[in-house]
Short mmCIF file of C-alpha atoms in Angstrom, two decimals:
data_model
loop_
_atom_site.label_atom_id
_atom_site.label_comp_id
_atom_site.label_asym_id
_atom_site.label_seq_id
_atom_site.Cartn_x
_atom_site.Cartn_y
_atom_site.Cartn_z
CA MET A 1 63.73 -31.80 101.48
CA ARG A 2 64.04 -36.09 102.27
CA THR A 3 61.07 -38.33 102.29
CA ARG A 4 61.08 -41.50 103.78
CA GLY A 5 58.38 -43.97 102.85
CA SER A 6 56.02 -46.16 105.60
CA SER A 7 58.53 -48.51 105.98
CA THR A 8 60.40 -46.12 108.68
CA ALA A 9 58.01 -47.50 111.49
CA SER A 10 58.44 -50.53 111.20
CA ALA A 11 62.10 -50.92 110.15
CA LEU A 12 63.14 -48.82 114.15
CA ALA A 13 60.85 -51.51 115.27
CA ALA A 14 62.29 -54.42 113.99
CA SER A 15 65.71 -52.64 114.50
CA ALA A 16 65.24 -52.58 118.54
CA LEU A 17 66.43 -56.54 119.30
CA LEU A 18 69.10 -55.78 116.32
CA VAL A 19 70.48 -52.23 118.73
CA ALA A 20 70.25 -54.36 121.91
CA GLY A 21 72.50 -57.24 120.23
CA CYS A 22 75.53 -54.48 119.97
CA SER A 23 75.29 -52.56 122.55
CA ASP A 24 78.60 -53.80 123.25
CA GLY A 25 79.91 -51.87 119.68
CA PRO A 26 79.02 -48.23 118.95
CA ALA A 27 77.46 -47.38 122.92
CA SER A 28 80.62 -47.54 124.89
CA ARG A 29 82.33 -44.68 122.15
CA ASN A 30 79.68 -42.21 123.28
CA GLU A 31 79.76 -42.57 126.77
CA GLY A 32 80.56 -39.72 128.60
CA ALA A 33 79.16 -36.95 125.60
CA ASP A 34 77.75 -34.02 126.73
CA PRO A 35 74.17 -33.32 124.53
CA ARG A 36 73.76 -29.79 126.17
CA PRO A 37 74.64 -27.25 124.20
CA THR A 38 77.97 -24.27 125.07
CA GLU A 39 77.06 -21.27 126.91
CA LYS A 40 78.31 -19.79 123.93
CA ALA A 41 75.09 -21.72 122.18
CA LEU A 42 72.76 -20.99 124.84
CA ALA A 43 73.23 -16.64 123.83
CA GLN A 44 73.03 -17.92 120.59
CA ILE A 45 69.28 -19.33 120.65
CA VAL A 46 68.19 -16.95 123.19
CA ARG A 47 68.85 -14.09 120.79
CA ALA A 48 67.20 -16.08 117.57
CA PRO A 49 64.03 -17.83 119.80
CA ASP A 50 62.16 -18.89 116.66
CA VAL A 51 65.17 -21.23 115.60
CA ARG A 52 64.77 -24.89 115.82
CA PRO A 53 65.71 -27.45 118.19
CA ALA A 54 67.51 -29.23 115.80
CA GLU A 55 69.07 -25.94 114.64
CA ASP A 56 70.23 -25.60 118.10
CA CYS A 57 72.17 -29.11 117.92
CA LEU A 58 73.52 -28.03 114.53
CA LEU A 59 74.91 -24.17 116.39
CA VAL A 60 76.73 -26.43 118.96
CA VAL A 61 78.46 -28.58 116.57
CA TRP A 62 79.39 -26.19 113.93
CA GLN A 63 81.33 -24.77 117.07
CA GLU A 64 83.57 -27.64 116.69
CA GLN A 65 84.19 -27.23 113.09
CA LYS A 66 86.48 -25.44 111.31
CA ASN A 67 84.73 -24.80 108.00
CA PRO A 68 81.17 -26.04 108.67
CA ASP A 69 78.77 -26.46 105.77
CA ALA A 70 75.39 -24.97 107.01
CA SER A 71 73.39 -25.37 104.26
CA PHE A 72 73.66 -28.99 103.10
CA ASP A 73 73.62 -30.14 106.82
CA ARG A 74 70.95 -27.64 107.80
CA ALA A 75 69.15 -29.54 104.43
CA HIS A 76 70.12 -33.25 105.26
CA ASP A 77 69.74 -33.05 109.39
CA ALA A 78 66.61 -34.80 109.43
CA ALA A 79 67.26 -38.31 109.60
CA ASP A 80 65.27 -41.79 110.43
CA GLY A 81 65.17 -41.29 114.15
CA GLY A 82 65.94 -37.88 114.77
CA ALA A 83 68.58 -34.93 113.48
CA ILE A 84 71.75 -36.20 112.77
CA SER A 85 73.48 -33.69 114.60
CA CYS A 86 70.78 -34.12 118.17
CA ALA A 87 71.50 -37.49 117.74
CA THR A 88 75.53 -38.48 116.93
CA GLY A 89 76.87 -35.12 117.51
CA THR A 90 78.14 -34.72 113.97
CA THR A 91 77.06 -33.12 110.78
CA ALA A 92 74.67 -34.80 107.66
CA SER A 93 78.22 -33.37 105.97
CA GLU A 94 80.43 -35.81 108.00
CA PHE A 95 78.24 -38.47 107.42
CA GLU A 96 77.86 -37.82 103.84
CA ALA A 97 82.24 -37.40 103.67
CA ALA A 98 82.27 -41.02 105.48
CA ILE A 99 79.66 -42.80 103.07
CA GLU A 100 80.91 -41.11 100.09
CA THR A 101 84.61 -42.52 101.03
CA LEU A 102 83.01 -46.01 101.92
CA ARG A 103 81.07 -46.48 98.89
CA ASP A 104 83.72 -45.66 97.20
CA ALA A 105 86.16 -47.38 98.10
CA ALA A 106 84.25 -50.77 97.95
CA LYS A 107 83.19 -49.88 94.30
CA SER A 108 87.14 -49.56 93.62
CA GLY A 109 88.56 -52.63 95.97
CA ASP A 110 90.66 -49.95 97.47
CA ARG A 111 91.25 -51.88 100.74
CA ALA A 112 93.07 -49.94 102.08
CA ALA A 113 90.92 -46.88 101.87
CA LEU A 114 88.25 -48.99 102.90
CA LEU A 115 89.99 -49.94 106.11
CA LYS A 116 90.95 -45.83 107.19
CA GLN A 117 87.18 -45.95 107.66
CA VAL A 118 87.09 -48.75 110.68
CA GLY A 119 86.82 -47.34 113.89
CA MET A 120 88.75 -49.61 116.42
CA PRO A 121 87.98 -51.52 117.89
CA LEU A 122 85.95 -53.22 115.29
CA LEU A 123 82.91 -55.38 116.13
CA PHE A 124 82.25 -58.67 114.09
CA ILE A 125 79.34 -60.72 113.99
CA ASP A 126 78.90 -63.30 111.71
CA GLY A 127 75.82 -65.25 110.35
CA ARG A 128 75.66 -67.16 113.40
CA GLY A 129 75.24 -63.96 115.57
CA ASP A 130 78.70 -65.00 116.92
CA ARG A 131 80.82 -61.79 117.74
CA ARG A 132 84.57 -60.97 118.36
CA GLU A 133 85.73 -57.24 118.55
CA ILE A 134 88.65 -57.08 116.36
CA THR A 135 91.69 -54.63 118.27
CA ASP A 136 94.85 -54.92 116.28
CA PRO A 137 94.25 -53.55 112.18
CA ALA A 138 96.91 -56.49 111.38
CA ALA A 139 94.28 -58.43 112.31
CA ILE A 140 91.02 -57.33 110.06
CA ASP A 141 93.42 -56.73 107.03
CA ALA A 142 93.31 -60.19 107.95
CA THR A 143 90.16 -61.22 107.97
CA PHE A 144 89.26 -58.66 105.62
CA ASP A 145 87.67 -61.03 102.99
CA THR A 146 85.35 -62.81 105.93
CA VAL A 147 84.28 -59.45 107.47
CA PHE A 148 83.73 -57.73 104.13
CA ASP A 149 82.09 -60.72 102.08
CA HIS A 150 80.54 -59.58 98.54
CA ARG A 151 77.40 -59.28 100.83
CA MET A 152 79.15 -56.07 102.12
CA LEU A 153 80.78 -55.07 99.64
CA ALA A 154 77.75 -54.61 97.24
CA LEU A 155 75.80 -52.90 100.65
CA LEU A 156 78.98 -50.47 101.11
CA GLN A 157 78.78 -49.65 97.22
CA ARG A 158 74.78 -48.52 97.78
CA LEU A 159 75.01 -46.38 100.70
CA ASP A 160 73.01 -43.52 100.69
CA LEU A 161 72.79 -40.81 103.40
CA SER A 162 68.89 -41.45 102.96
CA GLN A 163 68.69 -44.58 104.28
CA LEU A 164 70.43 -43.41 107.57
CA THR A 165 68.90 -44.03 110.83
CA VAL A 166 70.44 -42.44 113.93
CA VAL A 167 69.93 -43.78 117.46
CA PRO A 168 70.19 -40.95 119.91
CA ASP A 169 74.06 -41.65 121.91
CA ARG A 170 74.32 -44.34 120.05
CA GLY A 171 75.47 -43.88 116.46
CA ALA A 172 73.54 -44.27 113.05
CA PHE A 173 72.70 -47.33 111.21
CA PHE A 174 72.22 -48.87 107.80
CA GLU A 175 70.35 -52.19 106.88
CA LEU A 176 68.85 -53.01 110.28
CA GLY A 177 72.26 -52.56 112.31
CA SER A 178 73.93 -54.46 109.27
CA LEU A 179 76.47 -51.49 109.09
CA TRP A 180 77.02 -48.93 112.25
CA LEU A 181 78.75 -45.82 112.39
CA VAL A 182 79.72 -43.39 115.87
CA VAL A 183 82.09 -40.20 116.33
CA ASP A 184 84.55 -40.46 118.43
CA ARG A 185 84.90 -36.81 118.84
CA LYS A 186 81.96 -33.57 118.70
CA GLY A 187 81.59 -32.25 114.89
CA GLY A 188 84.12 -35.32 113.97
CA ARG A 189 84.22 -37.78 110.95
CA PRO A 190 82.39 -41.38 111.85
CA ARG A 191 83.86 -44.27 111.66
CA LEU A 192 82.83 -47.56 110.85
CA VAL A 193 82.78 -50.19 113.85
CA THR A 194 80.25 -52.30 113.54
CA VAL A 195 79.96 -54.73 111.17
CA ASN A 196 76.75 -57.75 111.29
CA HIS A 197 76.27 -60.58 108.98
CA GLN A 198 73.67 -61.82 110.68
CA ALA A 199 71.55 -58.08 110.50
CA LEU A 200 72.79 -57.87 106.55
CA GLY A 201 71.00 -60.96 106.74
CA GLU A 202 67.59 -60.49 108.42
CA ALA A 203 67.38 -56.73 106.28
CA ALA A 204 67.88 -59.26 103.00
CA ALA A 205 64.96 -61.18 104.29
CA ALA A 206 62.75 -59.21 104.89
CA ALA A 207 63.03 -57.50 101.78
CA ARG A 208 61.74 -60.29 100.44
CA HIS A 209 59.56 -61.08 102.56
CA ALA A 210 58.13 -57.44 101.39
CA ALA A 211 58.51 -58.27 98.22
CA GLY A 212 56.57 -61.19 97.45
CA ASP A 213 53.14 -59.28 99.54
CA GLY A 214 53.86 -55.95 97.28
CA SER A 215 53.89 -59.13 94.81
CA ARG A 216 50.26 -60.90 96.04
CA ARG A 217 48.84 -57.76 96.13
CA SER A 218 49.08 -56.83 93.00
CA LEU A 219 47.65 -59.74 92.15
#
């Protein structure tokens, strides 16, 4: 069972504005997704009325996967914001695989491996809040050092599934929306679709403020 600190509620509240600010990115990729269970899944649920609601979503998603990792998915489906399977249409194991690839690519400096995890178009928001939608893979490569600067690479290197926050029908994010991942097909692998430097700065400021409050309380 994964545990979370008392900062979850405040983090979700703080991220609400950033979620709205990123509406041109992740939201558009999940439009038209049908969250309703299939007839087959409903039949399974009727036969097993004690199944948890989150398990209902897992049943639907697993039907779209060839070799689902059921034990991992059940153990890690709970996230800040709700169940991963219900909110995103895929499983914790698929998020874990994407996160591990991003983390390893950032640590090794493997630009090509990192770019393979990027979905198109990529929404880039700089430190001032200026937005740019990058639609050409060559343009992402050309601006790589700007989009994935040292602070963003450092964030990628410390990604962990336990820090994921999900927003139903919008995707999932880290660090108050600094990175957004979405799924383009049920049961599929999440892809990185938003890189937000402004949100990363906000998250860093919030962390410094929290650390300062903690130091003053300990005096």
